[in-house]
Structure formats: structure tokens, C-alpha cells
Amino acid sequence: MLDAAARLPSLKIPSLVAWGQDDRFFSSELGRRLATTLPNSRLEPIAGARTFVAEDAPEALADLIRGFVREGAPQAA
């Protein structure tokens, strides 16, 4: 896992970080750190969702994914 984490900054594909805002185990700060580590990423907090975003807010997650795919890669800063 540490090896995979070390390679995250070299990821060449666009990434959507969909993060549950009400997660009790994984703080919003962790989501921000992940999005900062991944190049070409976009952080999207999902209100009312916890750890299992797909279960807690499936429609919101699906909408985000559809938009992300339609729009393409986020613009690099």
C-alpha cells in the first residue's frame, strides 16, 4: 500500500475524488490531501454521504461521474 501511495503523484489519468462530507472515519482533510496528491484531480464533497458514498448518495455520485466523464480532465493549475 505504501508503494502504491508513493506512485500516486505520477498517475497520468484524470481523477475524481468524490468524498462523503459526513464521513466519521475519513475526514474531509484526507480527501483534500488525496486530491492534492493526484495530478489532474478534482475533489467533489458529497453532502449527506459517509464512507460508502455509492450507498449513501448514489444519484449524486452518478451525476458527478457523468459530468466528470463529459467534461474530461480537470485543468492543471
PDB file of N, CA, C and O in Angstrom:
ATOM      1  N   MET A   1       0.817  -1.171   0.000  1.00  0.00           N
ATOM      2  CA  MET A   1       0.000   0.000   0.000  1.00  0.00           C
ATOM      3  C   MET A   1       0.872   1.251   0.000  1.00  0.00           C
ATOM      4  O   MET A   1       0.546   2.231  -0.676  1.00  0.00           O
ATOM      5  N   LEU A   2       1.944   1.240   0.745  1.00  0.00           N
ATOM      6  CA  LEU A   2       2.831   2.397   0.768  1.00  0.00           C
ATOM      7  C   LEU A   2       3.470   2.623  -0.600  1.00  0.00           C
ATOM      8  O   LEU A   2       3.638   3.768  -1.034  1.00  0.00           O
ATOM      9  N   ASP A   3       3.800   1.536  -1.287  1.00  0.00           N
ATOM     10  CA  ASP A   3       4.381   1.642  -2.624  1.00  0.00           C
ATOM     11  C   ASP A   3       3.378   2.283  -3.582  1.00  0.00           C
ATOM     12  O   ASP A   3       3.719   3.179  -4.358  1.00  0.00           O
ATOM     13  N   ALA A   4       2.132   1.836  -3.525  1.00  0.00           N
ATOM     14  CA  ALA A   4       1.085   2.402  -4.390  1.00  0.00           C
ATOM     15  C   ALA A   4       0.879   3.888  -4.061  1.00  0.00           C
ATOM     16  O   ALA A   4       0.752   4.718  -4.963  1.00  0.00           O
ATOM     17  N   ALA A   5       0.856   4.233  -2.801  1.00  0.00           N
ATOM     18  CA  ALA A   5       0.671   5.625  -2.394  1.00  0.00           C
ATOM     19  C   ALA A   5       1.813   6.504  -2.899  1.00  0.00           C
ATOM     20  O   ALA A   5       1.580   7.633  -3.335  1.00  0.00           O
ATOM     21  N   ALA A   6       3.015   5.982  -2.890  1.00  0.00           N
ATOM     22  CA  ALA A   6       4.168   6.744  -3.366  1.00  0.00           C
ATOM     23  C   ALA A   6       4.086   7.029  -4.859  1.00  0.00           C
ATOM     24  O   ALA A   6       4.654   8.005  -5.350  1.00  0.00           O
ATOM     25  N   ARG A   7       3.372   6.181  -5.595  1.00  0.00           N
ATOM     26  CA  ARG A   7       3.266   6.354  -7.043  1.00  0.00           C
ATOM     27  C   ARG A   7       2.065   7.209  -7.470  1.00  0.00           C
ATOM     28  O   ARG A   7       1.930   7.549  -8.638  1.00  0.00           O
ATOM     29  N   LEU A   8       1.211   7.591  -6.551  1.00  0.00           N
ATOM     30  CA  LEU A   8       0.031   8.390  -6.903  1.00  0.00           C
ATOM     31  C   LEU A   8       0.367   9.685  -7.648  1.00  0.00           C
ATOM     32  O   LEU A   8      -0.317  10.024  -8.608  1.00  0.00           O
ATOM     33  N   PRO A   9       1.403  10.422  -7.249  1.00  0.00           N
ATOM     34  CA  PRO A   9       1.701  11.666  -7.965  1.00  0.00           C
ATOM     35  C   PRO A   9       2.067  11.472  -9.444  1.00  0.00           C
ATOM     36  O   PRO A   9       2.003  12.419 -10.220  1.00  0.00           O
ATOM     37  N   SER A  10       2.421  10.273  -9.831  1.00  0.00           N
ATOM     38  CA  SER A  10       2.791  10.032 -11.232  1.00  0.00           C
ATOM     39  C   SER A  10       1.621   9.529 -12.074  1.00  0.00           C
ATOM     40  O   SER A  10       1.787   9.252 -13.262  1.00  0.00           O
ATOM     41  N   LEU A  11       0.438   9.454 -11.501  1.00  0.00           N
ATOM     42  CA  LEU A  11      -0.743   8.982 -12.220  1.00  0.00           C
ATOM     43  C   LEU A  11      -1.023   9.901 -13.405  1.00  0.00           C
ATOM     44  O   LEU A  11      -1.023  11.118 -13.268  1.00  0.00           O
ATOM     45  N   LYS A  12      -1.256   9.321 -14.556  1.00  0.00           N
ATOM     46  CA  LYS A  12      -1.411  10.102 -15.791  1.00  0.00           C
ATOM     47  C   LYS A  12      -2.860  10.291 -16.230  1.00  0.00           C
ATOM     48  O   LYS A  12      -3.110  10.863 -17.273  1.00  0.00           O
ATOM     49  N   ILE A  13      -3.821   9.808 -15.476  1.00  0.00           N
ATOM     50  CA  ILE A  13      -5.222   9.902 -15.887  1.00  0.00           C
ATOM     51  C   ILE A  13      -5.976  10.885 -14.990  1.00  0.00           C
ATOM     52  O   ILE A  13      -5.607  11.101 -13.844  1.00  0.00           O
ATOM     53  N   PRO A  14      -7.039  11.494 -15.512  1.00  0.00           N
ATOM     54  CA  PRO A  14      -7.857  12.382 -14.678  1.00  0.00           C
ATOM     55  C   PRO A  14      -8.508  11.589 -13.547  1.00  0.00           C
ATOM     56  O   PRO A  14      -8.867  10.426 -13.729  1.00  0.00           O
ATOM     57  N   SER A  15      -8.642  12.231 -12.411  1.00  0.00           N
ATOM     58  CA  SER A  15      -9.208  11.556 -11.241  1.00  0.00           C
ATOM     59  C   SER A  15     -10.291  12.404 -10.593  1.00  0.00           C
ATOM     60  O   SER A  15     -10.118  13.608 -10.416  1.00  0.00           O
ATOM     61  N   LEU A  16     -11.369  11.748 -10.240  1.00  0.00           N
ATOM     62  CA  LEU A  16     -12.453  12.386  -9.497  1.00  0.00           C
ATOM     63  C   LEU A  16     -12.415  11.828  -8.082  1.00  0.00           C
ATOM     64  O   LEU A  16     -12.520  10.619  -7.883  1.00  0.00           O
ATOM     65  N   VAL A  17     -12.246  12.695  -7.108  1.00  0.00           N
ATOM     66  CA  VAL A  17     -12.252  12.291  -5.705  1.00  0.00           C
ATOM     67  C   VAL A  17     -13.601  12.708  -5.135  1.00  0.00           C
ATOM     68  O   VAL A  17     -13.824  13.876  -4.826  1.00  0.00           O
ATOM     69  N   ALA A  18     -14.521  11.765  -5.069  1.00  0.00           N
ATOM     70  CA  ALA A  18     -15.857  12.013  -4.523  1.00  0.00           C
ATOM     71  C   ALA A  18     -15.818  11.630  -3.049  1.00  0.00           C
ATOM     72  O   ALA A  18     -15.615  10.467  -2.720  1.00  0.00           O
ATOM     73  N   TRP A  19     -16.004  12.607  -2.169  1.00  0.00           N
ATOM     74  CA  TRP A  19     -15.762  12.389  -0.734  1.00  0.00           C
ATOM     75  C   TRP A  19     -17.005  12.689   0.074  1.00  0.00           C
ATOM     76  O   TRP A  19     -17.599  13.763  -0.047  1.00  0.00           O
ATOM     77  N   GLY A  20     -17.388  11.764   0.905  1.00  0.00           N
ATOM     78  CA  GLY A  20     -18.539  11.965   1.780  1.00  0.00           C
ATOM     79  C   GLY A  20     -18.249  13.019   2.839  1.00  0.00           C
ATOM     80  O   GLY A  20     -17.334  12.852   3.636  1.00  0.00           O
ATOM     81  N   GLN A  21     -19.023  14.077   2.856  1.00  0.00           N
ATOM     82  CA  GLN A  21     -18.805  15.166   3.811  1.00  0.00           C
ATOM     83  C   GLN A  21     -19.095  14.767   5.254  1.00  0.00           C
ATOM     84  O   GLN A  21     -18.567  15.372   6.173  1.00  0.00           O
ATOM     85  N   ASP A  22     -19.943  13.779   5.436  1.00  0.00           N
ATOM     86  CA  ASP A  22     -20.327  13.391   6.795  1.00  0.00           C
ATOM     87  C   ASP A  22     -19.624  12.127   7.279  1.00  0.00           C
ATOM     88  O   ASP A  22     -20.067  11.492   8.233  1.00  0.00           O
ATOM     89  N   ASP A  23     -18.519  11.787   6.627  1.00  0.00           N
ATOM     90  CA  ASP A  23     -17.782  10.579   6.986  1.00  0.00           C
ATOM     91  C   ASP A  23     -17.191  10.720   8.382  1.00  0.00           C
ATOM     92  O   ASP A  23     -16.542  11.720   8.696  1.00  0.00           O
ATOM     93  N   ARG A  24     -17.442   9.740   9.233  1.00  0.00           N
ATOM     94  CA  ARG A  24     -16.944   9.784  10.618  1.00  0.00           C
ATOM     95  C   ARG A  24     -15.527   9.216  10.740  1.00  0.00           C
ATOM     96  O   ARG A  24     -14.851   9.453  11.732  1.00  0.00           O
ATOM     97  N   PHE A  25     -15.090   8.450   9.752  1.00  0.00           N
ATOM     98  CA  PHE A  25     -13.794   7.781   9.837  1.00  0.00           C
ATOM     99  C   PHE A  25     -12.718   8.455   8.995  1.00  0.00           C
ATOM    100  O   PHE A  25     -11.555   8.453   9.368  1.00  0.00           O
ATOM    101  N   PHE A  26     -13.096   8.995   7.844  1.00  0.00           N
ATOM    102  CA  PHE A  26     -12.141   9.615   6.934  1.00  0.00           C
ATOM    103  C   PHE A  26     -12.509  11.089   6.785  1.00  0.00           C
ATOM    104  O   PHE A  26     -13.495  11.433   6.147  1.00  0.00           O
ATOM    105  N   SER A  27     -11.701  11.940   7.376  1.00  0.00           N
ATOM    106  CA  SER A  27     -12.004  13.372   7.423  1.00  0.00           C
ATOM    107  C   SER A  27     -11.937  14.019   6.042  1.00  0.00           C
ATOM    108  O   SER A  27     -11.305  13.503   5.117  1.00  0.00           O
ATOM    109  N   SER A  28     -12.566  15.168   5.932  1.00  0.00           N
ATOM    110  CA  SER A  28     -12.518  15.945   4.695  1.00  0.00           C
ATOM    111  C   SER A  28     -11.082  16.319   4.351  1.00  0.00           C
ATOM    112  O   SER A  28     -10.724  16.420   3.184  1.00  0.00           O
ATOM    113  N   GLU A  29     -10.270  16.522   5.364  1.00  0.00           N
ATOM    114  CA  GLU A  29      -8.859  16.838   5.136  1.00  0.00           C
ATOM    115  C   GLU A  29      -8.161  15.716   4.364  1.00  0.00           C
ATOM    116  O   GLU A  29      -7.328  15.980   3.498  1.00  0.00           O
ATOM    117  N   LEU A  30      -8.489  14.473   4.658  1.00  0.00           N
ATOM    118  CA  LEU A  30      -7.893  13.355   3.912  1.00  0.00           C
ATOM    119  C   LEU A  30      -8.298  13.400   2.442  1.00  0.00           C
ATOM    120  O   LEU A  30      -7.490  13.116   1.562  1.00  0.00           O
ATOM    121  N   GLY A  31      -9.523  13.758   2.173  1.00  0.00           N
ATOM    122  CA  GLY A  31      -9.970  13.911   0.790  1.00  0.00           C
ATOM    123  C   GLY A  31      -9.212  15.012   0.081  1.00  0.00           C
ATOM    124  O   GLY A  31      -8.794  14.856  -1.074  1.00  0.00           O
ATOM    125  N   ARG A  32      -9.003  16.123   0.766  1.00  0.00           N
ATOM    126  CA  ARG A  32      -8.227  17.229   0.187  1.00  0.00           C
ATOM    127  C   ARG A  32      -6.791  16.804  -0.087  1.00  0.00           C
ATOM    128  O   ARG A  32      -6.222  17.130  -1.127  1.00  0.00           O
ATOM    129  N   ARG A  33      -6.213  16.077   0.850  1.00  0.00           N
ATOM    130  CA  ARG A  33      -4.827  15.602   0.659  1.00  0.00           C
ATOM    131  C   ARG A  33      -4.728  14.664  -0.529  1.00  0.00           C
ATOM    132  O   ARG A  33      -3.782  14.750  -1.319  1.00  0.00           O
ATOM    133  N   LEU A  34      -5.694  13.767  -0.666  1.00  0.00           N
ATOM    134  CA  LEU A  34      -5.684  12.843  -1.800  1.00  0.00           C
ATOM    135  C   LEU A  34      -5.803  13.611  -3.107  1.00  0.00           C
ATOM    136  O   LEU A  34      -5.046  13.370  -4.053  1.00  0.00           O
ATOM    137  N   ALA A  35      -6.715  14.559  -3.173  1.00  0.00           N
ATOM    138  CA  ALA A  35      -6.903  15.342  -4.396  1.00  0.00           C
ATOM    139  C   ALA A  35      -5.654  16.164  -4.721  1.00  0.00           C
ATOM    140  O   ALA A  35      -5.321  16.355  -5.887  1.00  0.00           O
ATOM    141  N   THR A  36      -4.968  16.636  -3.703  1.00  0.00           N
ATOM    142  CA  THR A  36      -3.740  17.397  -3.915  1.00  0.00           C
ATOM    143  C   THR A  36      -2.613  16.497  -4.419  1.00  0.00           C
ATOM    144  O   THR A  36      -1.795  16.909  -5.233  1.00  0.00           O
ATOM    145  N   THR A  37      -2.595  15.270  -3.951  1.00  0.00           N
ATOM    146  CA  THR A  37      -1.556  14.317  -4.344  1.00  0.00           C
ATOM    147  C   THR A  37      -1.723  13.833  -5.776  1.00  0.00           C
ATOM    148  O   THR A  37      -0.746  13.615  -6.490  1.00  0.00           O
ATOM    149  N   LEU A  38      -2.971  13.680  -6.204  1.00  0.00           N
ATOM    150  CA  LEU A  38      -3.247  13.191  -7.557  1.00  0.00           C
ATOM    151  C   LEU A  38      -3.211  14.338  -8.559  1.00  0.00           C
ATOM    152  O   LEU A  38      -3.985  15.286  -8.426  1.00  0.00           O
ATOM    153  N   PRO A  39      -2.333  14.259  -9.554  1.00  0.00           N
ATOM    154  CA  PRO A  39      -2.368  15.304 -10.584  1.00  0.00           C
ATOM    155  C   PRO A  39      -3.652  15.168 -11.395  1.00  0.00           C
ATOM    156  O   PRO A  39      -4.232  14.083 -11.478  1.00  0.00           O
ATOM    157  N   ASN A  40      -4.114  16.232 -11.977  1.00  0.00           N
ATOM    158  CA  ASN A  40      -5.335  16.187 -12.791  1.00  0.00           C
ATOM    159  C   ASN A  40      -6.526  15.640 -12.012  1.00  0.00           C
ATOM    160  O   ASN A  40      -7.281  14.806 -12.516  1.00  0.00           O
ATOM    161  N   SER A  41      -6.675  16.073 -10.783  1.00  0.00           N
ATOM    162  CA  SER A  41      -7.793  15.570  -9.987  1.00  0.00           C
ATOM    163  C   SER A  41      -8.748  16.700  -9.630  1.00  0.00           C
ATOM    164  O   SER A  41      -8.403  17.876  -9.701  1.00  0.00           O
ATOM    165  N   ARG A  42      -9.938  16.289  -9.259  1.00  0.00           N
ATOM    166  CA  ARG A  42     -10.961  17.235  -8.811  1.00  0.00           C
ATOM    167  C   ARG A  42     -11.636  16.632  -7.591  1.00  0.00           C
ATOM    168  O   ARG A  42     -12.080  15.485  -7.614  1.00  0.00           O
ATOM    169  N   LEU A  43     -11.704  17.396  -6.523  1.00  0.00           N
ATOM    170  CA  LEU A  43     -12.366  16.966  -5.293  1.00  0.00           C
ATOM    171  C   LEU A  43     -13.811  17.441  -5.321  1.00  0.00           C
ATOM    172  O   LEU A  43     -14.081  18.614  -5.571  1.00  0.00           O
ATOM    173  N   GLU A  44     -14.722  16.507  -5.081  1.00  0.00           N
ATOM    174  CA  GLU A  44     -16.147  16.827  -5.015  1.00  0.00           C
ATOM    175  C   GLU A  44     -16.712  16.283  -3.709  1.00  0.00           C
ATOM    176  O   GLU A  44     -16.910  15.082  -3.558  1.00  0.00           O
ATOM    177  N   PRO A  45     -16.947  17.154  -2.733  1.00  0.00           N
ATOM    178  CA  PRO A  45     -17.581  16.708  -1.496  1.00  0.00           C
ATOM    179  C   PRO A  45     -19.057  16.389  -1.761  1.00  0.00           C
ATOM    180  O   PRO A  45     -19.714  17.071  -2.539  1.00  0.00           O
ATOM    181  N   ILE A  46     -19.546  15.342  -1.121  1.00  0.00           N
ATOM    182  CA  ILE A  46     -20.942  14.941  -1.296  1.00  0.00           C
ATOM    183  C   ILE A  46     -21.647  15.051   0.046  1.00  0.00           C
ATOM    184  O   ILE A  46     -21.362  14.302   0.985  1.00  0.00           O
ATOM    185  N   ALA A  47     -22.561  16.004   0.117  1.00  0.00           N
ATOM    186  CA  ALA A  47     -23.301  16.253   1.356  1.00  0.00           C
ATOM    187  C   ALA A  47     -24.173  15.052   1.706  1.00  0.00           C
ATOM    188  O   ALA A  47     -24.768  14.427   0.839  1.00  0.00           O
ATOM    189  N   GLY A  48     -24.214  14.740   2.992  1.00  0.00           N
ATOM    190  CA  GLY A  48     -25.061  13.662   3.475  1.00  0.00           C
ATOM    191  C   GLY A  48     -24.467  12.272   3.309  1.00  0.00           C
ATOM    192  O   GLY A  48     -25.062  11.297   3.754  1.00  0.00           O
ATOM    193  N   ALA A  49     -23.295  12.168   2.673  1.00  0.00           N
ATOM    194  CA  ALA A  49     -22.676  10.859   2.457  1.00  0.00           C
ATOM    195  C   ALA A  49     -21.567  10.625   3.479  1.00  0.00           C
ATOM    196  O   ALA A  49     -20.928  11.563   3.947  1.00  0.00           O
ATOM    197  N   ARG A  50     -21.383   9.360   3.788  1.00  0.00           N
ATOM    198  CA  ARG A  50     -20.317   8.963   4.708  1.00  0.00           C
ATOM    199  C   ARG A  50     -19.293   8.130   3.953  1.00  0.00           C
ATOM    200  O   ARG A  50     -19.000   8.416   2.810  1.00  0.00           O
ATOM    201  N   THR A  51     -18.787   7.086   4.574  1.00  0.00           N
ATOM    202  CA  THR A  51     -17.733   6.272   3.977  1.00  0.00           C
ATOM    203  C   THR A  51     -18.168   5.618   2.672  1.00  0.00           C
ATOM    204  O   THR A  51     -17.416   5.603   1.700  1.00  0.00           O
ATOM    205  N   PHE A  52     -19.361   5.086   2.622  1.00  0.00           N
ATOM    206  CA  PHE A  52     -19.842   4.388   1.435  1.00  0.00           C
ATOM    207  C   PHE A  52     -20.701   5.337   0.599  1.00  0.00           C
ATOM    208  O   PHE A  52     -21.927   5.252   0.583  1.00  0.00           O
ATOM    209  N   VAL A  53     -20.026   6.240  -0.098  1.00  0.00           N
ATOM    210  CA  VAL A  53     -20.697   7.278  -0.875  1.00  0.00           C
ATOM    211  C   VAL A  53     -21.700   6.674  -1.857  1.00  0.00           C
ATOM    212  O   VAL A  53     -22.809   7.185  -2.009  1.00  0.00           O
ATOM    213  N   ALA A  54     -21.331   5.585  -2.512  1.00  0.00           N
ATOM    214  CA  ALA A  54     -22.214   4.973  -3.513  1.00  0.00           C
ATOM    215  C   ALA A  54     -23.520   4.471  -2.889  1.00  0.00           C
ATOM    216  O   ALA A  54     -24.548   4.420  -3.561  1.00  0.00           O
ATOM    217  N   GLU A  55     -23.482   4.105  -1.637  1.00  0.00           N
ATOM    218  CA  GLU A  55     -24.703   3.661  -0.946  1.00  0.00           C
ATOM    219  C   GLU A  55     -25.488   4.843  -0.384  1.00  0.00           C
ATOM    220  O   GLU A  55     -26.710   4.873  -0.429  1.00  0.00           O
ATOM    221  N   ASP A  56     -24.757   5.809   0.162  1.00  0.00           N
ATOM    222  CA  ASP A  56     -25.398   6.935   0.832  1.00  0.00           C
ATOM    223  C   ASP A  56     -25.998   7.950  -0.135  1.00  0.00           C
ATOM    224  O   ASP A  56     -27.016   8.569   0.182  1.00  0.00           O
ATOM    225  N   ALA A  57     -25.343   8.144  -1.272  1.00  0.00           N
ATOM    226  CA  ALA A  57     -25.795   9.166  -2.227  1.00  0.00           C
ATOM    227  C   ALA A  57     -25.553   8.699  -3.662  1.00  0.00           C
ATOM    228  O   ALA A  57     -24.790   9.312  -4.403  1.00  0.00           O
ATOM    229  N   PRO A  58     -26.197   7.594  -4.065  1.00  0.00           N
ATOM    230  CA  PRO A  58     -25.908   7.030  -5.391  1.00  0.00           C
ATOM    231  C   PRO A  58     -26.221   7.971  -6.550  1.00  0.00           C
ATOM    232  O   PRO A  58     -25.460   8.034  -7.526  1.00  0.00           O
ATOM    233  N   GLU A  59     -27.306   8.719  -6.458  1.00  0.00           N
ATOM    234  CA  GLU A  59     -27.663   9.617  -7.557  1.00  0.00           C
ATOM    235  C   GLU A  59     -26.678  10.780  -7.666  1.00  0.00           C
ATOM    236  O   GLU A  59     -26.273  11.159  -8.769  1.00  0.00           O
ATOM    237  N   ALA A  60     -26.285  11.326  -6.540  1.00  0.00           N
ATOM    238  CA  ALA A  60     -25.308  12.425  -6.550  1.00  0.00           C
ATOM    239  C   ALA A  60     -23.977  11.943  -7.115  1.00  0.00           C
ATOM    240  O   ALA A  60     -23.352  12.642  -7.920  1.00  0.00           O
ATOM    241  N   LEU A  61     -23.556  10.762  -6.714  1.00  0.00           N
ATOM    242  CA  LEU A  61     -22.302  10.214  -7.226  1.00  0.00           C
ATOM    243  C   LEU A  61     -22.394   9.951  -8.725  1.00  0.00           C
ATOM    244  O   LEU A  61     -21.486  10.311  -9.479  1.00  0.00           O
ATOM    245  N   ALA A  62     -23.482   9.366  -9.172  1.00  0.00           N
ATOM    246  CA  ALA A  62     -23.658   9.097 -10.600  1.00  0.00           C
ATOM    247  C   ALA A  62     -23.646  10.396 -11.403  1.00  0.00           C
ATOM    248  O   ALA A  62     -23.026  10.463 -12.474  1.00  0.00           O
ATOM    249  N   ASP A  63     -24.290  11.435 -10.892  1.00  0.00           N
ATOM    250  CA  ASP A  63     -24.288  12.730 -11.577  1.00  0.00           C
ATOM    251  C   ASP A  63     -22.876  13.288 -11.688  1.00  0.00           C
ATOM    252  O   ASP A  63     -22.482  13.810 -12.731  1.00  0.00           O
ATOM    253  N   LEU A  64     -22.108  13.181 -10.611  1.00  0.00           N
ATOM    254  CA  LEU A  64     -20.735  13.667 -10.636  1.00  0.00           C
ATOM    255  C   LEU A  64     -19.893  12.898 -11.649  1.00  0.00           C
ATOM    256  O   LEU A  64     -19.116  13.490 -12.400  1.00  0.00           O
ATOM    257  N   ILE A  65     -20.052  11.592 -11.674  1.00  0.00           N
ATOM    258  CA  ILE A  65     -19.282  10.774 -12.610  1.00  0.00           C
ATOM    259  C   ILE A  65     -19.651  11.117 -14.047  1.00  0.00           C
ATOM    260  O   ILE A  65     -18.773  11.294 -14.907  1.00  0.00           O
ATOM    261  N   ARG A  66     -20.947  11.240 -14.327  1.00  0.00           N
ATOM    262  CA  ARG A  66     -21.377  11.601 -15.684  1.00  0.00           C
ATOM    263  C   ARG A  66     -20.777  12.940 -16.104  1.00  0.00           C
ATOM    264  O   ARG A  66     -20.252  13.089 -17.204  1.00  0.00           O
ATOM    265  N   GLY A  67     -20.848  13.917 -15.230  1.00  0.00           N
ATOM    266  CA  GLY A  67     -20.291  15.231 -15.543  1.00  0.00           C
ATOM    267  C   GLY A  67     -18.790  15.188 -15.744  1.00  0.00           C
ATOM    268  O   GLY A  67     -18.253  15.814 -16.656  1.00  0.00           O
ATOM    269  N   PHE A  68     -18.110  14.426 -14.908  1.00  0.00           N
ATOM    270  CA  PHE A  68     -16.658  14.309 -14.995  1.00  0.00           C
ATOM    271  C   PHE A  68     -16.251  13.684 -16.328  1.00  0.00           C
ATOM    272  O   PHE A  68     -15.335  14.159 -16.991  1.00  0.00           O
ATOM    273  N   VAL A  69     -16.954  12.646 -16.731  1.00  0.00           N
ATOM    274  CA  VAL A  69     -16.643  11.970 -17.996  1.00  0.00           C
ATOM    275  C   VAL A  69     -16.948  12.903 -19.171  1.00  0.00           C
ATOM    276  O   VAL A  69     -16.158  13.001 -20.116  1.00  0.00           O
ATOM    277  N   ARG A  70     -18.060  13.600 -19.114  1.00  0.00           N
ATOM    278  CA  ARG A  70     -18.436  14.528 -20.191  1.00  0.00           C
ATOM    279  C   ARG A  70     -17.442  15.676 -20.338  1.00  0.00           C
ATOM    280  O   ARG A  70     -17.082  16.055 -21.440  1.00  0.00           O
ATOM    281  N   GLU A  71     -17.024  16.210 -19.202  1.00  0.00           N
ATOM    282  CA  GLU A  71     -16.155  17.385 -19.211  1.00  0.00           C
ATOM    283  C   GLU A  71     -14.705  17.045 -19.531  1.00  0.00           C
ATOM    284  O   GLU A  71     -13.961  17.915 -19.960  1.00  0.00           O
ATOM    285  N   GLY A  72     -14.297  15.833 -19.266  1.00  0.00           N
ATOM    286  CA  GLY A  72     -12.906  15.461 -19.480  1.00  0.00           C
ATOM    287  C   GLY A  72     -12.057  15.829 -18.276  1.00  0.00           C
ATOM    288  O   GLY A  72     -12.564  16.107 -17.196  1.00  0.00           O
ATOM    289  N   ALA A  73     -10.767  15.859 -18.493  1.00  0.00           N
ATOM    290  CA  ALA A  73      -9.810  16.085 -17.406  1.00  0.00           C
ATOM    291  C   ALA A  73      -9.934  17.483 -16.841  1.00  0.00           C
ATOM    292  O   ALA A  73     -10.175  18.429 -17.574  1.00  0.00           O
ATOM    293  N   PRO A  74      -9.747  17.618 -15.521  1.00  0.00           N
ATOM    294  CA  PRO A  74      -9.708  18.943 -14.935  1.00  0.00           C
ATOM    295  C   PRO A  74      -8.489  19.685 -15.463  1.00  0.00           C
ATOM    296  O   PRO A  74      -7.516  19.078 -15.878  1.00  0.00           O
ATOM    297  N   GLN A  75      -8.552  20.975 -15.454  1.00  0.00           N
ATOM    298  CA  GLN A  75      -7.428  21.781 -15.931  1.00  0.00           C
ATOM    299  C   GLN A  75      -6.333  21.821 -14.879  1.00  0.00           C
ATOM    300  O   GLN A  75      -6.597  22.090 -13.711  1.00  0.00           O
ATOM    301  N   ALA A  76      -5.101  21.518 -15.295  1.00  0.00           N
ATOM    302  CA  ALA A  76      -3.962  21.570 -14.387  1.00  0.00           C
ATOM    303  C   ALA A  76      -3.685  23.013 -13.999  1.00  0.00           C
ATOM    304  O   ALA A  76      -3.822  23.921 -14.813  1.00  0.00           O
ATOM    305  N   ALA A  77      -3.334  23.214 -12.754  1.00  0.00           N
ATOM    306  CA  ALA A  77      -3.051  24.575 -12.264  1.00  0.00           C
ATOM    307  C   ALA A  77      -1.650  25.011 -12.645  1.00  0.00           C
ATOM    308  O   ALA A  77      -0.803  24.269 -12.931  1.00  0.00           O
TER     309      ALA A  77
END
